[in-house]
C-alpha atoms as one frame of an Amber mdcrd trajectory, in Angstrom:
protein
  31.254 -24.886  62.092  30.521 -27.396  59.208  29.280 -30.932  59.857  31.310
 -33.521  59.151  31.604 -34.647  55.542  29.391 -31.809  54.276  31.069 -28.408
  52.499  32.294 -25.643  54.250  30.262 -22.727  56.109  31.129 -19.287  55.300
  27.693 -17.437  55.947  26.180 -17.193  59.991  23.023 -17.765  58.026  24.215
 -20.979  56.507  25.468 -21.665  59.755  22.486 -21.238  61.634  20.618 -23.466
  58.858  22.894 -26.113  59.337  22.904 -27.044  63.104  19.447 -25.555  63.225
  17.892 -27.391  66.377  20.941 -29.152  66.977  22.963 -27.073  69.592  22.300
 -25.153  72.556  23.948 -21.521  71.303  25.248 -20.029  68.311  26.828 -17.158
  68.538  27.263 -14.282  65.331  30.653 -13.647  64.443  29.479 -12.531  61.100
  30.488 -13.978  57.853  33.939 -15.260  57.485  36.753 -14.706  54.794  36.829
 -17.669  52.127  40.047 -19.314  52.944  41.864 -23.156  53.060  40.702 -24.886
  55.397  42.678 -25.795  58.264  44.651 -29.305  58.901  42.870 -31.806  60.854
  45.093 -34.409  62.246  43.993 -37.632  64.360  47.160 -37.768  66.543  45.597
 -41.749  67.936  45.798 -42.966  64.582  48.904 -40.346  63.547  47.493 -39.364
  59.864  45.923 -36.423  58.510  41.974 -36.287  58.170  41.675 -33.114  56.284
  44.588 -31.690  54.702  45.238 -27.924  54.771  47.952 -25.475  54.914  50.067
 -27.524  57.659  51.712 -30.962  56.281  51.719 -34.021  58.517  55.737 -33.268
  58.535  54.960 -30.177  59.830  52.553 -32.045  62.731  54.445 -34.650  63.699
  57.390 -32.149  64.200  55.573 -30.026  66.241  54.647 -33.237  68.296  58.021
 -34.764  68.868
């Protein structure tokens, strides 16, 4: 639930602060586990945008 570019949320309070007035509904799953962060891949421009636990190999297998 982070914004782009900024750090990683963790805490629903952090959360909350964060998109404060921004979106319609937030709902509390409680506070989550500090963990990697997942793989974001852009699969228009076929490169990784974050990298995580899951390589682009790994992607662009899964794609073919």
């Amino acid at each position: 639930a982070n914004i782009s570019g900024k750090g990683d949320l963790y805490k629903i309070k952090d959360v909350v602060k964060a998109h404060d007035g921004n979106v319609g509904l937030i709902l509390d799953g409680g506070n989550l586990p500090r963990r990697k962060t997942s793989t974001v891949y852009d699969v228009a421009e076929k490169k990784i945008i974050r990298k995580g636990p899951v390589s682009g190999k790994q992607i662009r297998a899964a794609l073919a």
